Amino acid sequence: MKRKKVIDILESSKVGDNIIVKGWVRAFRSNRFIQINDGSTIKNIQAVIDFEHFDDSLLKRISIASSVSVSGEIVDSQGAGQSIEIKVNSIEIIGDANPEEVQKTVMQPKKHSLEFLREQSHLRFRTNTFGAVFRIRHALAFAIHKFFNDRGFYYIHTPIITGSDAEGAGEMFKVTNLDLLNLPITDDGVIDYKKDFFGKPVNLTVSGQLEAELGAMGLGQVYTFGPTFRAENSNTSRHLSEFWMIEPEVAFSDLIDNMDLTEEFLKYLIKYILENHSDDLNFLNDRELNEQKLKPKNERSDLGLKERLEFVVNNKFKRLTYTDAIDILLKSKPFKKKKFKYDIKWGVDLQSEHERYLVEKEFKCPVILTDYPSEIKAFYMRQNDDGKTVAAMDVLFPGIGEIVGGSQREERIDILKSKIIEFNLSEKELHWYLDIRKFGTAPHAGFGLGFERIVMFVTGMTNIRDVIPFPRTPQNADF
């Protein structure tokens, strides 16, 4: 008989079925009731032992966190909390767990702080919270590929090692195989990168966008979904040094097309989780509600987790320009009463508090801001006719503010060349990027979604380190 997963037993097994289940012990009560979980669902299956038929020495070995194999018959449950359970015929202990050691870990069956869970992140997969988070992370990744595949996009793998800096930020990790204790130096006293592996300085990528544009200008519509890196020395709840990005690029597409695609995409992802992962979502929703009760009333969220998700799915995104948004904020009560922490004026990036005001107070729906000042956006964004703004867009969500950034790309080679000079970039290094404007240039557009940002939004987790299995942050590269 083959092993059956807990999720399959709960969903499809009938009374009278004989099954084998393998998993980890979550609880063992009265030397009789074992709660078993195998990671396939947040729910446990209860196995009931007639202890008179089992050796006492075997029962003493069963403890929280030990792994077991149980065979038995599915019967109607006599207790509350489950409709069926397993009447155990045989049990094998696959791996023991020392109860005293378990008491020191996150596997101890009680509520733990997220800080404690981060300290033992190699074990946190075994907890309800992180089991739910990482099952939803997987489901979102699947939904992303399904969305694009069903719409005829091609998935391309853009370089992880690159010689270009898509954002012009300079906060990149260098990649080299030079001997750091004996670096080759030129006559001018600088490092001789011609002797490095690639013959020039290279870095870990911050974005696959520029390369994805090349794919779109031949394949029509493509997307990337891969790891990206930023060497920003920032130890906040919103920053990682290694993270994942989804970046579609579409030929013959303008800013309006881009907004339409983005809105459809985000609603699809959230709806997929609402429809397919209700157990994990209900657990995380209840968890957040309990957390909110501990906060002062003025710090509590207006919407619960599931309410926020339904808020996005059920509302059409409001679209307005950056300039109009500035006018609204300058006329707002929080601005007049000096309740905003950060100042507001045309030409500066909006802060999260401003973005959330627009979404949660002014329009009460997700917002897409467009046409930002060119000075605060990247060189590749299409210059608008006013000479001051670019065809950029940011999508704003409740609770977090910006979640997606995108733009129509500059397809006019003369304007793009002037932008490269303005941003102090190298035309020589970007010759390949300019080439696609020489041979049949066309309008095209795309956006970037930080994968961990959407996982945070859908799970309600407030620290980005809690939505990636092995976070990379300053002074932290465990595992």
CSV table of C-alpha atoms in Angstrom, one decimal, residues 55-262:
chain,number,residue,atom,x,y,z
A,55,ASP,CA,4.1,-2.0,23.5
A,56,ASP,CA,4.6,0.6,26.2
A,57,SER,CA,8.2,1.2,25.1
A,58,LEU,CA,7.1,2.1,21.6
A,59,LEU,CA,4.5,4.6,22.9
A,60,LYS,CA,7.1,6.3,25.1
A,61,ARG,CA,9.1,7.0,22.0
A,62,ILE,CA,6.3,9.0,20.4
A,63,SER,CA,6.8,12.7,21.1
A,64,ILE,CA,6.2,16.0,19.4
A,65,ALA,CA,8.3,16.4,16.3
A,66,SER,CA,9.1,12.7,15.9
A,67,SER,CA,8.4,11.3,12.5
A,68,VAL,CA,6.1,8.3,12.2
A,69,SER,CA,4.4,5.9,9.7
A,70,VAL,CA,0.9,4.9,10.6
A,71,SER,CA,-1.3,2.4,8.9
A,72,GLY,CA,-5.0,1.9,9.8
A,73,GLU,CA,-8.6,2.2,8.9
A,74,ILE,CA,-10.5,5.5,8.3
A,75,VAL,CA,-13.4,5.7,10.8
A,76,ASP,CA,-15.9,8.4,11.8
A,77,SER,CA,-14.4,10.6,14.5
A,78,GLN,CA,-15.9,10.4,17.9
A,79,GLY,CA,-14.4,13.7,19.0
A,80,ALA,CA,-14.8,17.4,18.0
A,81,GLY,CA,-12.6,19.1,15.4
A,82,GLN,CA,-12.5,16.5,12.7
A,83,SER,CA,-15.0,14.3,10.8
A,84,ILE,CA,-12.8,11.3,10.3
A,85,GLU,CA,-9.7,9.8,12.0
A,86,ILE,CA,-7.5,6.8,11.7
A,87,LYS,CA,-7.9,3.7,13.8
A,88,VAL,CA,-4.3,2.6,14.1
A,89,ASN,CA,-3.4,-1.0,13.2
A,90,SER,CA,0.4,-0.5,13.2
A,91,ILE,CA,2.8,2.3,13.9
A,92,GLU,CA,6.5,2.8,13.1
A,93,ILE,CA,8.7,5.5,14.5
A,94,ILE,CA,10.9,6.7,11.6
A,95,GLY,CA,12.8,9.4,13.5
A,96,ASP,CA,12.9,10.1,17.2
A,97,ALA,CA,12.8,13.6,18.7
A,98,ASN,CA,14.2,14.4,22.2
A,99,PRO,CA,11.4,16.1,24.1
A,100,GLU,CA,13.9,18.2,26.1
A,101,GLU,CA,15.5,19.5,22.9
A,102,VAL,CA,12.1,20.2,21.3
A,103,GLN,CA,11.2,22.5,24.2
A,104,LYS,CA,14.0,24.8,23.1
A,105,THR,CA,12.7,25.1,19.5
A,106,VAL,CA,10.0,26.6,17.5
A,107,MET,CA,8.4,23.1,17.3
A,108,GLN,CA,7.2,23.4,20.8
A,109,PRO,CA,3.4,23.6,20.5
A,110,LYS,CA,2.8,27.1,21.7
A,111,LYS,CA,2.7,30.7,20.2
A,112,HIS,CA,6.2,32.0,19.3
A,113,SER,CA,7.3,35.5,18.4
A,114,LEU,CA,8.3,36.0,14.8
A,115,GLU,CA,11.7,37.1,16.0
A,116,PHE,CA,12.2,33.7,17.7
A,117,LEU,CA,11.0,32.0,14.6
A,118,ARG,CA,13.6,33.9,12.5
A,119,GLU,CA,16.4,32.8,14.9
A,120,GLN,CA,15.5,29.2,14.0
A,121,SER,CA,14.5,29.7,10.4
A,122,HIS,CA,15.9,26.2,9.5
A,123,LEU,CA,13.0,24.7,11.6
A,124,ARG,CA,10.2,27.3,11.0
A,125,PHE,CA,8.9,25.3,8.0
A,126,ARG,CA,7.4,22.9,10.6
A,127,THR,CA,5.2,25.6,12.2
A,128,ASN,CA,1.6,26.4,11.1
A,129,THR,CA,2.4,30.0,10.2
A,130,PHE,CA,5.3,29.3,7.9
A,131,GLY,CA,3.8,26.2,6.5
A,132,ALA,CA,0.9,28.4,5.4
A,133,VAL,CA,3.2,31.2,4.1
A,134,PHE,CA,5.3,28.9,2.0
A,135,ARG,CA,2.5,26.9,0.5
A,136,ILE,CA,0.9,30.2,-0.6
A,137,ARG,CA,4.3,31.4,-1.9
A,138,HIS,CA,4.4,28.2,-4.1
A,139,ALA,CA,0.8,28.8,-5.2
A,140,LEU,CA,1.6,32.3,-6.3
A,141,ALA,CA,4.6,31.2,-8.3
A,142,PHE,CA,2.5,28.6,-10.0
A,143,ALA,CA,-0.3,31.2,-10.7
A,144,ILE,CA,2.3,33.6,-12.2
A,145,HIS,CA,3.5,31.0,-14.7
A,146,LYS,CA,-0.1,29.9,-15.5
A,147,PHE,CA,-1.2,33.5,-16.1
A,148,PHE,CA,1.5,34.3,-18.6
A,149,ASN,CA,1.4,30.9,-20.3
A,150,ASP,CA,-2.3,31.1,-20.8
A,151,ARG,CA,-1.9,34.5,-22.5
A,152,GLY,CA,0.8,33.4,-24.9
A,153,PHE,CA,3.8,34.9,-23.1
A,154,TYR,CA,7.2,33.2,-23.4
A,155,TYR,CA,9.3,32.6,-20.3
A,156,ILE,CA,12.9,33.7,-20.8
A,157,HIS,CA,15.9,33.4,-18.4
A,158,THR,CA,17.8,36.7,-18.3
A,159,PRO,CA,21.4,36.8,-17.0
A,160,ILE,CA,22.1,36.6,-13.3
A,161,ILE,CA,25.7,37.8,-14.0
A,162,THR,CA,25.6,41.1,-16.0
A,163,GLY,CA,27.7,44.0,-17.0
A,164,SER,CA,24.8,46.5,-17.0
A,165,ASP,CA,23.0,48.3,-14.2
A,166,ALA,CA,19.4,48.6,-15.3
A,167,GLU,CA,18.5,51.1,-12.6
A,168,GLY,CA,21.7,53.1,-12.6
A,169,ALA,CA,21.7,52.8,-8.8
A,170,GLY,CA,25.2,51.3,-8.5
A,171,GLU,CA,24.3,49.2,-5.4
A,172,MET,CA,25.4,45.9,-7.0
A,173,PHE,CA,27.3,42.9,-5.8
A,174,LYS,CA,30.6,42.5,-7.8
A,175,VAL,CA,31.4,39.1,-9.3
A,176,THR,CA,35.1,38.1,-9.7
A,177,ASN,CA,37.5,35.2,-9.6
A,178,LEU,CA,40.5,37.4,-9.1
A,179,ASP,CA,42.7,36.7,-6.1
A,180,LEU,CA,41.6,39.4,-3.7
A,181,LEU,CA,44.9,39.2,-1.8
A,182,ASN,CA,46.9,39.7,-5.0
A,183,LEU,CA,44.9,41.8,-7.4
A,184,PRO,CA,46.4,42.7,-10.8
A,185,ILE,CA,47.0,46.4,-11.1
A,186,THR,CA,47.4,48.5,-14.3
A,187,ASP,CA,50.1,51.1,-14.7
A,188,ASP,CA,47.4,53.7,-13.8
A,189,GLY,CA,47.0,52.0,-10.4
A,190,VAL,CA,43.5,50.5,-10.9
A,191,ILE,CA,42.4,46.9,-11.0
A,192,ASP,CA,43.1,45.2,-14.3
A,193,TYR,CA,39.7,43.6,-15.1
A,194,LYS,CA,41.0,42.3,-18.4
A,195,LYS,CA,42.6,39.6,-16.3
A,196,ASP,CA,39.3,38.7,-14.6
A,197,PHE,CA,37.1,35.8,-15.8
A,198,PHE,CA,34.9,37.9,-18.1
A,199,GLY,CA,37.5,40.4,-19.0
A,200,LYS,CA,35.6,43.3,-17.5
A,201,PRO,CA,33.7,44.3,-14.3
A,202,VAL,CA,30.5,42.3,-13.9
A,203,ASN,CA,27.8,42.2,-11.1
A,204,LEU,CA,24.9,40.2,-9.9
A,205,THR,CA,21.8,41.6,-11.7
A,206,VAL,CA,19.3,44.0,-10.1
A,207,SER,CA,16.8,43.4,-12.9
A,208,GLY,CA,16.3,41.4,-16.0
A,209,GLN,CA,14.2,44.1,-17.7
A,210,LEU,CA,16.7,45.4,-20.3
A,211,GLU,CA,17.4,41.9,-21.5
A,212,ALA,CA,13.7,41.0,-21.5
A,213,GLU,CA,13.1,44.0,-23.8
A,214,LEU,CA,15.4,42.3,-26.3
A,215,GLY,CA,13.2,39.1,-26.1
A,216,ALA,CA,10.0,41.1,-26.5
A,217,MET,CA,11.3,42.8,-29.7
A,218,GLY,CA,11.5,39.4,-31.4
A,219,LEU,CA,9.1,37.1,-29.6
A,220,GLY,CA,6.4,39.7,-29.0
A,221,GLN,CA,5.7,39.2,-25.3
A,222,VAL,CA,7.9,37.6,-22.7
A,223,TYR,CA,8.4,37.5,-19.0
A,224,THR,CA,11.2,36.8,-16.6
A,225,PHE,CA,10.9,35.4,-13.1
A,226,GLY,CA,14.2,35.1,-11.4
A,227,PRO,CA,16.5,36.1,-8.6
A,228,THR,CA,17.8,39.6,-8.4
A,229,PHE,CA,20.3,41.3,-6.0
A,230,ARG,CA,21.0,44.6,-4.5
A,231,ALA,CA,23.9,45.5,-2.2
A,232,GLU,CA,22.0,48.2,-0.4
A,233,ASN,CA,23.1,48.2,3.3
A,234,SER,CA,19.6,48.5,4.6
A,235,ASN,CA,18.4,46.4,7.5
A,236,THR,CA,14.6,47.1,7.4
A,237,SER,CA,11.5,45.0,7.2
A,238,ARG,CA,11.1,45.8,3.5
A,239,HIS,CA,14.5,45.1,2.1
A,240,LEU,CA,16.4,42.0,1.1
A,241,SER,CA,19.8,41.6,-0.6
A,242,GLU,CA,18.5,38.7,-2.7
A,243,PHE,CA,14.9,38.7,-3.9
A,244,TRP,CA,12.8,37.5,-6.9
A,245,MET,CA,11.3,39.7,-9.6
A,246,ILE,CA,8.6,39.1,-12.2
A,247,GLU,CA,9.1,41.3,-15.3
A,248,PRO,CA,6.9,41.0,-18.4
A,249,GLU,CA,7.7,43.0,-21.5
A,250,VAL,CA,5.3,43.4,-24.4
A,251,ALA,CA,6.0,44.7,-27.9
A,252,PHE,CA,3.5,47.1,-29.6
A,253,SER,CA,2.2,48.1,-26.2
A,254,ASP,CA,1.7,51.5,-24.6
A,255,LEU,CA,1.2,52.8,-21.1
A,256,ILE,CA,-2.6,52.1,-21.2
A,257,ASP,CA,-2.0,48.5,-22.4
A,258,ASN,CA,0.5,48.1,-19.6
A,259,MET,CA,-1.9,49.3,-16.9
A,260,ASP,CA,-4.6,46.9,-18.2
A,261,LEU,CA,-2.2,44.0,-18.1
A,262,THR,CA,-1.0,44.9,-14.6
